[in-house]
Short mmCIF file of C-alpha atoms in Angstrom, two decimals:
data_model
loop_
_atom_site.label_atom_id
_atom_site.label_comp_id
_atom_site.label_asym_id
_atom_site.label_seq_id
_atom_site.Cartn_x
_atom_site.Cartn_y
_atom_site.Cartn_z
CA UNK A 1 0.00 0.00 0.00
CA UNK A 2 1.39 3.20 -0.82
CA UNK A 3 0.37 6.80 0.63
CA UNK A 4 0.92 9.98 -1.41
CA UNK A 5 0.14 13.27 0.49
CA UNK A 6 0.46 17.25 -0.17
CA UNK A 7 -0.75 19.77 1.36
CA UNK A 8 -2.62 22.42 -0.75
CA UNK A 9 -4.64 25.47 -0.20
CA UNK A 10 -5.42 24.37 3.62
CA UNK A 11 -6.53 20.97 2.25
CA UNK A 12 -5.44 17.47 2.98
CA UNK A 13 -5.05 15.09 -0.75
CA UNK A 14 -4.14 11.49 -0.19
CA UNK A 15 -3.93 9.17 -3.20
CA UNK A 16 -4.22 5.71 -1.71
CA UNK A 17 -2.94 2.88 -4.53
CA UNK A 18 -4.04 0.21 -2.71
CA UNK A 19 -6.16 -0.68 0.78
CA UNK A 20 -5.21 -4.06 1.96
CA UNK A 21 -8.26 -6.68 1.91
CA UNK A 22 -9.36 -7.09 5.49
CA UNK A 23 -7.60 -4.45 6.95
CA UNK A 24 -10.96 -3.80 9.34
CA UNK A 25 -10.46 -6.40 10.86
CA UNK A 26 -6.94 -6.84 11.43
CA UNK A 27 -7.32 -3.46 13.19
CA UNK A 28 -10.04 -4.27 15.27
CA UNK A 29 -8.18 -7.59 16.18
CA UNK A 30 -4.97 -5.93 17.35
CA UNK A 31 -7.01 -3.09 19.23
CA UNK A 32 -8.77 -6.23 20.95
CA UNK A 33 -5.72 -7.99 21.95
CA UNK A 34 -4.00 -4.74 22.83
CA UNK A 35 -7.08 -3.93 24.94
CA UNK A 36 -7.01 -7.81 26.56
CA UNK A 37 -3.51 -7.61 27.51
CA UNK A 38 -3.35 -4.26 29.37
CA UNK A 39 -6.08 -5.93 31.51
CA UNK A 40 -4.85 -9.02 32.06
CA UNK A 41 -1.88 -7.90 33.09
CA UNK A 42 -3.67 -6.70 36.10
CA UNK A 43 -4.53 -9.81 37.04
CA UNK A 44 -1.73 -11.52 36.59
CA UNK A 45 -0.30 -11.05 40.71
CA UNK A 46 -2.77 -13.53 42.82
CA UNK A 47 -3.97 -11.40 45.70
CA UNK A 48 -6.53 -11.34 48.40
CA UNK A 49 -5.72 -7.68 48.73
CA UNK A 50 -7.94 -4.66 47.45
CA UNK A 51 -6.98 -3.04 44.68
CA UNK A 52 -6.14 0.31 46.79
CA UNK A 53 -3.47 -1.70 48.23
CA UNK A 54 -0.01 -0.03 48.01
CA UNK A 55 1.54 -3.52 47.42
CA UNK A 56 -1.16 -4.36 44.50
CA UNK A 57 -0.79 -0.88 43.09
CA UNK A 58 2.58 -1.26 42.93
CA UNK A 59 2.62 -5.24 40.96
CA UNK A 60 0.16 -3.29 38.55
CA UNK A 61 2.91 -0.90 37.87
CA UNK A 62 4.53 -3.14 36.62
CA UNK A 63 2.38 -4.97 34.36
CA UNK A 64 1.21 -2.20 32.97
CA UNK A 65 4.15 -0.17 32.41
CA UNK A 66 5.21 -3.60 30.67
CA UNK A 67 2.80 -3.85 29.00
CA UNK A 68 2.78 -0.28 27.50
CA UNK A 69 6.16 -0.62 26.49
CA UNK A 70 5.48 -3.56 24.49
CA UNK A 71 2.67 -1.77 22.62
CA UNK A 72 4.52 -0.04 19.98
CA UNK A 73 5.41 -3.83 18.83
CA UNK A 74 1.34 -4.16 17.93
CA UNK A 75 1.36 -1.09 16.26
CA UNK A 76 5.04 -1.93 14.11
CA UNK A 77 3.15 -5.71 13.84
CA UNK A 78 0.09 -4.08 12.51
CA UNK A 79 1.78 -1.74 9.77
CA UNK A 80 4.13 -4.94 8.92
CA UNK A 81 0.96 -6.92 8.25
CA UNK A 82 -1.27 -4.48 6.52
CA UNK A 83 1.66 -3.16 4.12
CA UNK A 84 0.91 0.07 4.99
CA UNK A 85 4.28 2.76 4.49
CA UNK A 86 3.25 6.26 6.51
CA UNK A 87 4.90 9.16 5.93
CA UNK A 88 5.59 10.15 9.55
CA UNK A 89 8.05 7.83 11.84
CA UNK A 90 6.38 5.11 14.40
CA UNK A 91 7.30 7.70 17.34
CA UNK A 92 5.06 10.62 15.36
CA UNK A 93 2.09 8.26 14.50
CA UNK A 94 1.64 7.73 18.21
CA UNK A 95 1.75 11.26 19.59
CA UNK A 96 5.78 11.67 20.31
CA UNK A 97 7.21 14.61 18.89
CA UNK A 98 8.70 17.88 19.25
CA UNK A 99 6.79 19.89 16.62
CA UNK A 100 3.79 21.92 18.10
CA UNK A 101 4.31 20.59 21.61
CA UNK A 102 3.96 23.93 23.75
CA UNK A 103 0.49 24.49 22.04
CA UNK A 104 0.02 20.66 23.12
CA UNK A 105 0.95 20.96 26.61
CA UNK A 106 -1.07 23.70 27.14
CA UNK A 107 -4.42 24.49 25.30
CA UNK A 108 -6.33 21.12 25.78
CA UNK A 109 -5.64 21.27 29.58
CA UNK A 110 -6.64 24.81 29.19
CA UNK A 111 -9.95 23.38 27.15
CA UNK A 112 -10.83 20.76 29.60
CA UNK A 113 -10.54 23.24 32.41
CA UNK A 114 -13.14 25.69 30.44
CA UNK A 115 -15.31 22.42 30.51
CA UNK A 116 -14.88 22.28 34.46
CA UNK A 117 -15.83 25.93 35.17
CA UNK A 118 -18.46 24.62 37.33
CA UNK A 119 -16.62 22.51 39.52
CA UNK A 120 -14.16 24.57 39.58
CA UNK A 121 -15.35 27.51 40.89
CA UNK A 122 -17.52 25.48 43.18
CA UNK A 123 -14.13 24.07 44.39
CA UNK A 124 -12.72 27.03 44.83
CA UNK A 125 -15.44 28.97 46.56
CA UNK A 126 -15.14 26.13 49.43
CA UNK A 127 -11.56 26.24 49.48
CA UNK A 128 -10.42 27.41 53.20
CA UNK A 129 -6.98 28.50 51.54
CA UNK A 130 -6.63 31.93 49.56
CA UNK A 131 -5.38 31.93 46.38
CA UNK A 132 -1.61 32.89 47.95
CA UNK A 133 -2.04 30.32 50.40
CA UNK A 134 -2.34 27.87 47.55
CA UNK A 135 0.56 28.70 45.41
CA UNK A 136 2.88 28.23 48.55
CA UNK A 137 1.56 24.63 49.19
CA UNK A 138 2.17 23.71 45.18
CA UNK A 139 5.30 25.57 45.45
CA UNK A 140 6.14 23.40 48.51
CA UNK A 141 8.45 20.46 47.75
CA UNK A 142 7.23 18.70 50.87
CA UNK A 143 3.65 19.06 49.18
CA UNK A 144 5.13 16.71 45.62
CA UNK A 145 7.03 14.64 47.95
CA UNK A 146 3.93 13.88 49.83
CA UNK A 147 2.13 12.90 46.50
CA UNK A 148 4.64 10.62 45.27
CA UNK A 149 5.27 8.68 48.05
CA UNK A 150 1.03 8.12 47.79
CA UNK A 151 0.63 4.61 45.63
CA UNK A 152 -2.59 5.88 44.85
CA UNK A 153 -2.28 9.43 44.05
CA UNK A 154 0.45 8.21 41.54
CA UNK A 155 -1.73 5.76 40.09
CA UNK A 156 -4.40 8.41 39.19
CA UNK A 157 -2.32 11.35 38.44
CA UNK A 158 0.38 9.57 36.94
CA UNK A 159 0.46 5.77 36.18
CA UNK A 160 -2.99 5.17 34.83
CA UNK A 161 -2.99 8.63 32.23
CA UNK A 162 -0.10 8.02 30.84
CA UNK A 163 -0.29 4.26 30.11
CA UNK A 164 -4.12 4.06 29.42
CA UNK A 165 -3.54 7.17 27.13
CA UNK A 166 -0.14 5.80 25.39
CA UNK A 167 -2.55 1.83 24.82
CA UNK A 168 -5.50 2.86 24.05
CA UNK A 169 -5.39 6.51 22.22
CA UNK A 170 -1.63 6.33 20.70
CA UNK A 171 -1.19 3.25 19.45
CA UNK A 172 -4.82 2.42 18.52
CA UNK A 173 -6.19 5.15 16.81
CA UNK A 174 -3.02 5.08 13.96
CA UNK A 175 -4.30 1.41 13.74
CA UNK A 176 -8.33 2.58 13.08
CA UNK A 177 -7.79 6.01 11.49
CA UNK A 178 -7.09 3.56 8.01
CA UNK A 179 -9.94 1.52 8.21
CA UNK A 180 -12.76 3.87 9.23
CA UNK A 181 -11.60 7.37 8.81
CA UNK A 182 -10.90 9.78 12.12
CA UNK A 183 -14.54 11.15 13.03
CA UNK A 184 -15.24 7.12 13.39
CA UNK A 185 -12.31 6.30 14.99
CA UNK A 186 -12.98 8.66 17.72
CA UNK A 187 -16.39 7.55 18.82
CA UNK A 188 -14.86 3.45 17.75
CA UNK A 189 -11.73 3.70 20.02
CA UNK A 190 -13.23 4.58 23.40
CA UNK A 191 -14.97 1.35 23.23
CA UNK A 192 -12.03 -0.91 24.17
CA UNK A 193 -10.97 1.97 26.78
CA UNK A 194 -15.15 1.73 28.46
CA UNK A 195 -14.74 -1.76 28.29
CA UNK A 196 -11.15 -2.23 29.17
CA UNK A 197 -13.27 -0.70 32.61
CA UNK A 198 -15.57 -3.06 32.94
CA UNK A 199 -12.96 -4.63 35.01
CA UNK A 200 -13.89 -3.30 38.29
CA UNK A 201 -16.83 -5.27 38.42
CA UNK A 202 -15.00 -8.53 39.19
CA UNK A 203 -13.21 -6.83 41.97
CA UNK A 204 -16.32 -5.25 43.61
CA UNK A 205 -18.20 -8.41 43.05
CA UNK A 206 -15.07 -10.37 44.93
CA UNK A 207 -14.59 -8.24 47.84
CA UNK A 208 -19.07 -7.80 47.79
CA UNK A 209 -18.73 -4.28 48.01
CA UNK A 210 -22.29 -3.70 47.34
CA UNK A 211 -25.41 -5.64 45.88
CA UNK A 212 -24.85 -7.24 42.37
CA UNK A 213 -27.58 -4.71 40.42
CA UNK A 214 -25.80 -1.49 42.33
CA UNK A 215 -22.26 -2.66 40.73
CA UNK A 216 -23.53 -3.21 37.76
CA UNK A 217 -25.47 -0.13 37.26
CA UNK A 218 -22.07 1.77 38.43
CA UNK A 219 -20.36 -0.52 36.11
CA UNK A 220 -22.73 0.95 32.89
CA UNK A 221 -22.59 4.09 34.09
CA UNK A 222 -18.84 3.70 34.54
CA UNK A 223 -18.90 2.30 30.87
CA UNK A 224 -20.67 5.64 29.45
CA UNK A 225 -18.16 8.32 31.22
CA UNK A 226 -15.28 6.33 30.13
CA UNK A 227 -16.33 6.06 26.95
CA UNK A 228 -17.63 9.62 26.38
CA UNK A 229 -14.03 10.77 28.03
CA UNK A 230 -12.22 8.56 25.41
CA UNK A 231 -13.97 10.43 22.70
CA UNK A 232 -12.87 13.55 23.88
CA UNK A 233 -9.46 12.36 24.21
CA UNK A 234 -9.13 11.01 20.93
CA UNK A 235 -10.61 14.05 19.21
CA UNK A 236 -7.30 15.66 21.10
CA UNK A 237 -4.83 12.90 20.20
CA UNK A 238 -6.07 13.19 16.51
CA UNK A 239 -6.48 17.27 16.06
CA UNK A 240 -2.93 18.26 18.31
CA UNK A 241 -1.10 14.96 16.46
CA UNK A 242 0.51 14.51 19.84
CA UNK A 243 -0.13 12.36 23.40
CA UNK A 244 0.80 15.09 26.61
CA UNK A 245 -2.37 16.79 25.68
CA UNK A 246 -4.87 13.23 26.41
CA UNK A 247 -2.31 12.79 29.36
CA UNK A 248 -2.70 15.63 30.99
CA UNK A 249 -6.61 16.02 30.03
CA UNK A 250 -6.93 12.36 31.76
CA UNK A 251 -4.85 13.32 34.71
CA UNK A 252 -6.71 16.52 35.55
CA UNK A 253 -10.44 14.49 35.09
CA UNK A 254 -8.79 11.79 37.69
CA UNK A 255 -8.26 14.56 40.13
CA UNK A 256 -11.41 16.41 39.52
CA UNK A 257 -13.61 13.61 39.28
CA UNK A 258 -17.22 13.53 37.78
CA UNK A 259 -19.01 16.56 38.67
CA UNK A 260 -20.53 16.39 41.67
CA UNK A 261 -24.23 18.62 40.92
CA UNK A 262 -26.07 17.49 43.70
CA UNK A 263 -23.87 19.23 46.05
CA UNK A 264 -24.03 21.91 43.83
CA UNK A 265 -27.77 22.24 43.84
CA UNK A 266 -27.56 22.57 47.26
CA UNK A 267 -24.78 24.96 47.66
CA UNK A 268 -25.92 28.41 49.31
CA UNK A 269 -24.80 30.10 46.24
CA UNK A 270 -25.92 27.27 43.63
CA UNK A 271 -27.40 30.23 41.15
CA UNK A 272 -24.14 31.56 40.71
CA UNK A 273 -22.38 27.90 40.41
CA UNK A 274 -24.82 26.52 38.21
CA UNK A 275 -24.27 29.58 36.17
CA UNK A 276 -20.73 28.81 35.59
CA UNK A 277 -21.49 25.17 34.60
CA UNK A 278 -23.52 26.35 31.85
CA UNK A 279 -21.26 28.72 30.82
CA UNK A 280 -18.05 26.21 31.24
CA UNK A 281 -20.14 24.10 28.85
CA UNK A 282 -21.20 26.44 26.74
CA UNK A 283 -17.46 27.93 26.05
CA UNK A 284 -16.21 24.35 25.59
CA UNK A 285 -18.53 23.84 22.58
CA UNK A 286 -17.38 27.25 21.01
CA UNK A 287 -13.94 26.74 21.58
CA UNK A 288 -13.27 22.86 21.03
CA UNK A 289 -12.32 23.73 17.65
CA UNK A 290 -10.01 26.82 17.85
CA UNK A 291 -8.24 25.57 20.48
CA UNK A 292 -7.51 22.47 18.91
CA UNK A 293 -6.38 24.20 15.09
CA UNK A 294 -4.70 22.01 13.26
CA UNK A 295 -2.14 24.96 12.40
CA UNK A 296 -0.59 25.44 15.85
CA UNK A 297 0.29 21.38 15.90
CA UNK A 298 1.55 21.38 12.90
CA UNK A 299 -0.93 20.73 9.97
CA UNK A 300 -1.44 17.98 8.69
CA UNK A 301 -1.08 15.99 11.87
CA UNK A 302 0.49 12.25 11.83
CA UNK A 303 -2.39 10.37 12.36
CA UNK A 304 -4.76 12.79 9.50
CA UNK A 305 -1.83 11.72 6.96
CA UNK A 306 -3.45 7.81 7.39
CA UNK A 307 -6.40 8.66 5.54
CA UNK A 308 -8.23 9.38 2.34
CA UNK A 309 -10.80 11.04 3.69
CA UNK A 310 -9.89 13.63 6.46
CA UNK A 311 -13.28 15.35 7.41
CA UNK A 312 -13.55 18.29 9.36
CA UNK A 313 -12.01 16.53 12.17
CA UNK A 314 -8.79 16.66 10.01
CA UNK A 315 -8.70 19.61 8.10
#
């Protein structure tokens, strides 16, 4: 298979000579068994320990970090297979590169704040610290040394971001962009991440923590978040062409959580904080696009040079 591209007048031409038979399903396959062994090697330590155990936290490190290195090999396995020849190096395809990184770092952290305007204002309108007060304690070195020494603050912040990002975002979506075009592989990739989820139920099941429909209604409605979150980082992986924006989008939504409008219903000032989380949504929406410009990552990204047919989501 051989890819032509140029880059003309703002638009994206790819002359495709030939698509390899099957190549659907070879890319669903390997997203499968990439999906099946970043799970499984979380089971692969017997325990009788919960999961928020430091000592099981830290046997999943290493199985997944593992298991993420190995990755790359699907994607190199994949490209051997399928005959496809990109353009871009292995490295690019899957989000690592230097061109357009500043823009990358920051304005889809920047975005996904807007998102949580809400929450965060909420947040910081029951904050007992001033806004001083909280720039010493980030500032403090005792503060970071505190969180890394905390199995499970580096699991959310750090472990689980990066590596479910690197799986399930980097080296998947150059394998589906091919076969069914970005705007698909978006909404097709966060499929194995919700299920890659499902997960949890064994554990809550094993250690009963809770009746069987209650997990497994969390468990669907676990599914959905995940799965809408995956979307979103996808749409960032594929439009910024790199992977610190998904990992620090993933890390932030760890620490923030979902957002919690119950208590904000009932806040004394819930007017003026439900206000924001229409607005917060509202901006998102408007600025989803501009902030994610294919011009200040470098157009066109790695991943939109994979396909015939870019879309708006690649042009």
């Amino acid at each position: 298979c051989e890819w032509k591209y140029g880059f003309h007048s703002g638009q994206l031409h790819a002359n495709v000579a030939s698509v390899p038979d099957g190549l659907c399903w070879v890319s669903i396959l390997s997203c499968l068994l990439l999906a099946c062994s970043y799970v499984g090697s979380l089971y692969v330590w017997k325990s009788d320990l919960p999961r928020d155990h430091p000592a099981v936290i830290k046997r999943r490190f290493t199985s997944v970090l593992i298991v993420s290195a190995l990755s790359p090999v699907f994607v190199w396995a994949w490209k051997d297979f399928t005959g496809i020849q990109p353009g871009p190096s292995l490295l690019a395809l899957m989000g690592i590169r230097l061109e357009g990184l500043i823009p990358a770092i920051i304005l889809p952290l920047l975005l996904t704040m807007v998102l949580f305007l809400g929450p965060l204002i909420q947040l910081a309108m029951d904050c007992p610290w001033g806004f001083i007060d909280g720039m010493k304690v980030v500032a403090d070195p005792c503060f970071w040394s505190l969180c890394l020494s905390d199995m499970r603050w580096l699991r959310n912040q750090v472990v689980a971001p990066l590596t479910e990002e690197f799986v399930f975002r980097a080296c998947m979506l150059p394998m589906l962009v091919p076969c069914a075009g970005p705007s698909t592989a978006i909404f097709t990739c966060p499929l194995f991440f919700g299920v890659a989820h499902f997960h949890h139920v064994i554990e809550l099941l094993r250690f009963r923590q809770g009746t069987v429909s209650g997990i497994f209604l969390s468990a669907v409605f676990q599914f959905s978040y995940t799965a809408v979150f995956g979307a979103y980082t996808a749409f960032i992986f594929i439009r910024t062409g790199h992977l610190v924006g998904p990992v620090l989008c993933h890390s932030f939504c760890n620490y923030m959580g979902f957002p919690a409008l119950s208590t904000a219903l009932d806040h004394p000032h819930r007017l003026m904080i439900l206000s924001f989380y229409v607005l917060g949504v509202v901006l998102f929406f408007l600025l989803i696009f501009p902030m994610t410009d294919l011009l200040f990552y470098g157009f066109p990204t790695p991943v939109c040079t994979l396909t015939s047919t870019p879309g708006s989501i690649c042009s």
